[in-house]
């Protein structure tokens, strides 16, 4: 839930700024890693991959929310109705088409950061 909540806050910040942002992915990675490590007693090999996967989920979720909001603004729909009408396939397609190479690189670095944070905390 922390990853999804962080993704939603990230989307709100991007909408407030008026442009898609990819740099909050690093902050989300630290948050996910710091939250996972102490609460799950992660002493297994799955700790770092789990943190990386949850950070990737937050990146995809935030990107889809931002894409849905942009489509809603272009069509003149309220965000609440656009969430139901657009669907996950279109939101993913729009998010993927708008992602630059730099965005994808930042997302990859964020997943690595989350894994490192969890790995260092479990030692």
PDB file of C-alpha atoms in Angstrom:
ATOM      1  CA  UNK A   1       0.000   0.000   0.000  1.00  0.00           C
ATOM      2  CA  UNK A   2       2.918   2.342   0.640  1.00  0.00           C
ATOM      3  CA  UNK A   3       4.057   1.967  -2.968  1.00  0.00           C
ATOM      4  CA  UNK A   4       0.584   2.735  -4.338  1.00  0.00           C
ATOM      5  CA  UNK A   5       0.058   5.660  -1.981  1.00  0.00           C
ATOM      6  CA  UNK A   6       3.461   7.071  -2.889  1.00  0.00           C
ATOM      7  CA  UNK A   7       2.610   6.659  -6.575  1.00  0.00           C
ATOM      8  CA  UNK A   8      -0.642   8.555  -6.087  1.00  0.00           C
ATOM      9  CA  UNK A   9       1.109  11.401  -4.248  1.00  0.00           C
ATOM     10  CA  UNK A  10       3.743  11.463  -6.989  1.00  0.00           C
ATOM     11  CA  UNK A  11       0.975  11.786  -9.615  1.00  0.00           C
ATOM     12  CA  UNK A  12      -0.602  14.662  -7.675  1.00  0.00           C
ATOM     13  CA  UNK A  13       2.738  16.468  -7.509  1.00  0.00           C
ATOM     14  CA  UNK A  14       3.231  15.995 -11.246  1.00  0.00           C
ATOM     15  CA  UNK A  15      -0.270  17.289 -11.991  1.00  0.00           C
ATOM     16  CA  UNK A  16       0.291  20.261  -9.714  1.00  0.00           C
ATOM     17  CA  UNK A  17       3.589  20.995 -11.478  1.00  0.00           C
ATOM     18  CA  UNK A  18       1.838  20.758 -14.829  1.00  0.00           C
ATOM     19  CA  UNK A  19       4.187  18.204 -16.387  1.00  0.00           C
ATOM     20  CA  UNK A  20       5.097  14.559 -15.916  1.00  0.00           C
ATOM     21  CA  UNK A  21       7.918  14.112 -13.435  1.00  0.00           C
ATOM     22  CA  UNK A  22      10.139  11.068 -13.144  1.00  0.00           C
ATOM     23  CA  UNK A  23      12.527  12.184 -10.416  1.00  0.00           C
ATOM     24  CA  UNK A  24      10.130  11.457  -7.528  1.00  0.00           C
ATOM     25  CA  UNK A  25      10.747   7.791  -8.315  1.00  0.00           C
ATOM     26  CA  UNK A  26      13.972   7.993  -6.301  1.00  0.00           C
ATOM     27  CA  UNK A  27      12.135   9.311  -3.239  1.00  0.00           C
ATOM     28  CA  UNK A  28       9.501   6.600  -3.655  1.00  0.00           C
ATOM     29  CA  UNK A  29      12.293   4.000  -3.788  1.00  0.00           C
ATOM     30  CA  UNK A  30      13.734   5.215  -0.486  1.00  0.00           C
ATOM     31  CA  UNK A  31      10.272   5.244   1.079  1.00  0.00           C
ATOM     32  CA  UNK A  32       9.417   1.723  -0.111  1.00  0.00           C
ATOM     33  CA  UNK A  33      12.788   0.333   0.971  1.00  0.00           C
ATOM     34  CA  UNK A  34      12.716   2.007   4.360  1.00  0.00           C
ATOM     35  CA  UNK A  35       9.157   0.844   4.987  1.00  0.00           C
ATOM     36  CA  UNK A  36       9.685  -2.758   3.923  1.00  0.00           C
ATOM     37  CA  UNK A  37      12.875  -3.538   5.757  1.00  0.00           C
ATOM     38  CA  UNK A  38      11.851  -3.171   9.405  1.00  0.00           C
ATOM     39  CA  UNK A  39       8.235  -4.318   9.155  1.00  0.00           C
ATOM     40  CA  UNK A  40       8.544  -7.579   7.286  1.00  0.00           C
ATOM     41  CA  UNK A  41      11.623  -8.980   9.021  1.00  0.00           C
ATOM     42  CA  UNK A  42      13.107  -9.597   5.621  1.00  0.00           C
ATOM     43  CA  UNK A  43      15.886 -12.087   6.195  1.00  0.00           C
ATOM     44  CA  UNK A  44      15.380 -13.851   2.885  1.00  0.00           C
ATOM     45  CA  UNK A  45      16.748 -13.451  -0.595  1.00  0.00           C
ATOM     46  CA  UNK A  46      13.364 -12.088  -1.707  1.00  0.00           C
ATOM     47  CA  UNK A  47      13.694  -8.806   0.192  1.00  0.00           C
ATOM     48  CA  UNK A  48      15.546  -6.797  -2.448  1.00  0.00           C
ATOM     49  CA  UNK A  49      13.555  -8.106  -5.433  1.00  0.00           C
ATOM     50  CA  UNK A  50      10.318  -7.391  -3.562  1.00  0.00           C
ATOM     51  CA  UNK A  51      11.365  -3.797  -2.901  1.00  0.00           C
ATOM     52  CA  UNK A  52      12.385  -3.384  -6.546  1.00  0.00           C
ATOM     53  CA  UNK A  53       9.098  -4.835  -7.794  1.00  0.00           C
ATOM     54  CA  UNK A  54       7.021  -2.608  -5.522  1.00  0.00           C
ATOM     55  CA  UNK A  55       8.962   0.448  -6.660  1.00  0.00           C
ATOM     56  CA  UNK A  56       8.375  -0.543 -10.285  1.00  0.00           C
ATOM     57  CA  UNK A  57       4.672  -0.913  -9.468  1.00  0.00           C
ATOM     58  CA  UNK A  58       4.634   2.604  -7.997  1.00  0.00           C
ATOM     59  CA  UNK A  59       6.333   3.952 -11.146  1.00  0.00           C
ATOM     60  CA  UNK A  60       3.776   2.304 -13.432  1.00  0.00           C
ATOM     61  CA  UNK A  61       0.866   3.378 -11.226  1.00  0.00           C
ATOM     62  CA  UNK A  62       1.988   7.014 -11.099  1.00  0.00           C
ATOM     63  CA  UNK A  63       2.621   7.068 -14.846  1.00  0.00           C
ATOM     64  CA  UNK A  64      -0.840   5.647 -15.533  1.00  0.00           C
ATOM     65  CA  UNK A  65      -2.515   8.143 -13.214  1.00  0.00           C
ATOM     66  CA  UNK A  66      -0.684  11.021 -14.884  1.00  0.00           C
ATOM     67  CA  UNK A  67      -1.608   9.712 -18.338  1.00  0.00           C
ATOM     68  CA  UNK A  68      -5.255   9.286 -17.329  1.00  0.00           C
ATOM     69  CA  UNK A  69      -5.369  12.827 -15.968  1.00  0.00           C
ATOM     70  CA  UNK A  70      -3.861  14.204 -19.174  1.00  0.00           C
ATOM     71  CA  UNK A  71      -6.379  12.332 -21.327  1.00  0.00           C
ATOM     72  CA  UNK A  72      -9.195  13.544 -19.071  1.00  0.00           C
ATOM     73  CA  UNK A  73      -8.053  17.151 -19.443  1.00  0.00           C
ATOM     74  CA  UNK A  74      -7.802  16.834 -23.237  1.00  0.00           C
ATOM     75  CA  UNK A  75     -11.291  15.344 -23.464  1.00  0.00           C
ATOM     76  CA  UNK A  76     -12.828  17.724 -20.950  1.00  0.00           C
ATOM     77  CA  UNK A  77     -13.851  14.923 -18.597  1.00  0.00           C
ATOM     78  CA  UNK A  78     -13.658  14.928 -14.829  1.00  0.00           C
ATOM     79  CA  UNK A  79     -10.880  12.691 -13.563  1.00  0.00           C
ATOM     80  CA  UNK A  80     -13.301  10.418 -11.713  1.00  0.00           C
ATOM     81  CA  UNK A  81     -15.239   9.524 -14.835  1.00  0.00           C
ATOM     82  CA  UNK A  82     -12.083   9.297 -16.958  1.00  0.00           C
ATOM     83  CA  UNK A  83     -10.636   6.644 -14.634  1.00  0.00           C
ATOM     84  CA  UNK A  84     -13.550   4.356 -15.432  1.00  0.00           C
ATOM     85  CA  UNK A  85     -13.858   5.158 -19.130  1.00  0.00           C
ATOM     86  CA  UNK A  86     -10.213   5.016 -20.167  1.00  0.00           C
ATOM     87  CA  UNK A  87      -9.356   1.628 -18.702  1.00  0.00           C
ATOM     88  CA  UNK A  88      -5.974   0.220 -17.757  1.00  0.00           C
ATOM     89  CA  UNK A  89      -4.970  -0.738 -21.305  1.00  0.00           C
ATOM     90  CA  UNK A  90      -5.301   2.799 -22.658  1.00  0.00           C
ATOM     91  CA  UNK A  91      -3.699   4.326 -19.567  1.00  0.00           C
ATOM     92  CA  UNK A  92      -0.704   1.992 -19.950  1.00  0.00           C
ATOM     93  CA  UNK A  93      -0.481   2.727 -23.674  1.00  0.00           C
ATOM     94  CA  UNK A  94      -0.514   6.492 -23.133  1.00  0.00           C
ATOM     95  CA  UNK A  95       1.976   6.252 -20.258  1.00  0.00           C
ATOM     96  CA  UNK A  96       4.288   4.070 -22.354  1.00  0.00           C
ATOM     97  CA  UNK A  97       4.092   6.415 -25.345  1.00  0.00           C
ATOM     98  CA  UNK A  98       4.936   9.436 -23.203  1.00  0.00           C
ATOM     99  CA  UNK A  99       7.863   7.805 -21.361  1.00  0.00           C
ATOM    100  CA  UNK A 100      11.259   8.939 -22.562  1.00  0.00           C
ATOM    101  CA  UNK A 101      14.492   7.014 -22.332  1.00  0.00           C
ATOM    102  CA  UNK A 102      15.537   9.216 -19.418  1.00  0.00           C
ATOM    103  CA  UNK A 103      12.289   8.430 -17.585  1.00  0.00           C
ATOM    104  CA  UNK A 104      12.827   4.703 -18.014  1.00  0.00           C
ATOM    105  CA  UNK A 105      16.430   5.039 -16.854  1.00  0.00           C
ATOM    106  CA  UNK A 106      15.332   6.914 -13.727  1.00  0.00           C
ATOM    107  CA  UNK A 107      12.715   4.224 -13.028  1.00  0.00           C
ATOM    108  CA  UNK A 108      15.386   1.521 -13.361  1.00  0.00           C
ATOM    109  CA  UNK A 109      17.711   3.389 -11.009  1.00  0.00           C
ATOM    110  CA  UNK A 110      14.842   3.790  -8.540  1.00  0.00           C
ATOM    111  CA  UNK A 111      14.187   0.056  -8.467  1.00  0.00           C
ATOM    112  CA  UNK A 112      17.879  -0.528  -7.834  1.00  0.00           C
ATOM    113  CA  UNK A 113      17.875   2.065  -5.039  1.00  0.00           C
ATOM    114  CA  UNK A 114      14.937   0.359  -3.313  1.00  0.00           C
ATOM    115  CA  UNK A 115      16.710  -2.985  -3.472  1.00  0.00           C
ATOM    116  CA  UNK A 116      19.894  -1.489  -2.053  1.00  0.00           C
ATOM    117  CA  UNK A 117      18.031   0.247   0.793  1.00  0.00           C
ATOM    118  CA  UNK A 118      16.365  -3.004   1.864  1.00  0.00           C
ATOM    119  CA  UNK A 119      19.559  -5.020   1.464  1.00  0.00           C
ATOM    120  CA  UNK A 120      21.564  -2.582   3.610  1.00  0.00           C
ATOM    121  CA  UNK A 121      18.907  -2.430   6.326  1.00  0.00           C
ATOM    122  CA  UNK A 122      18.602  -6.179   6.707  1.00  0.00           C
ATOM    123  CA  UNK A 123      22.309  -6.632   7.413  1.00  0.00           C
TER     124      UNK A 123
END
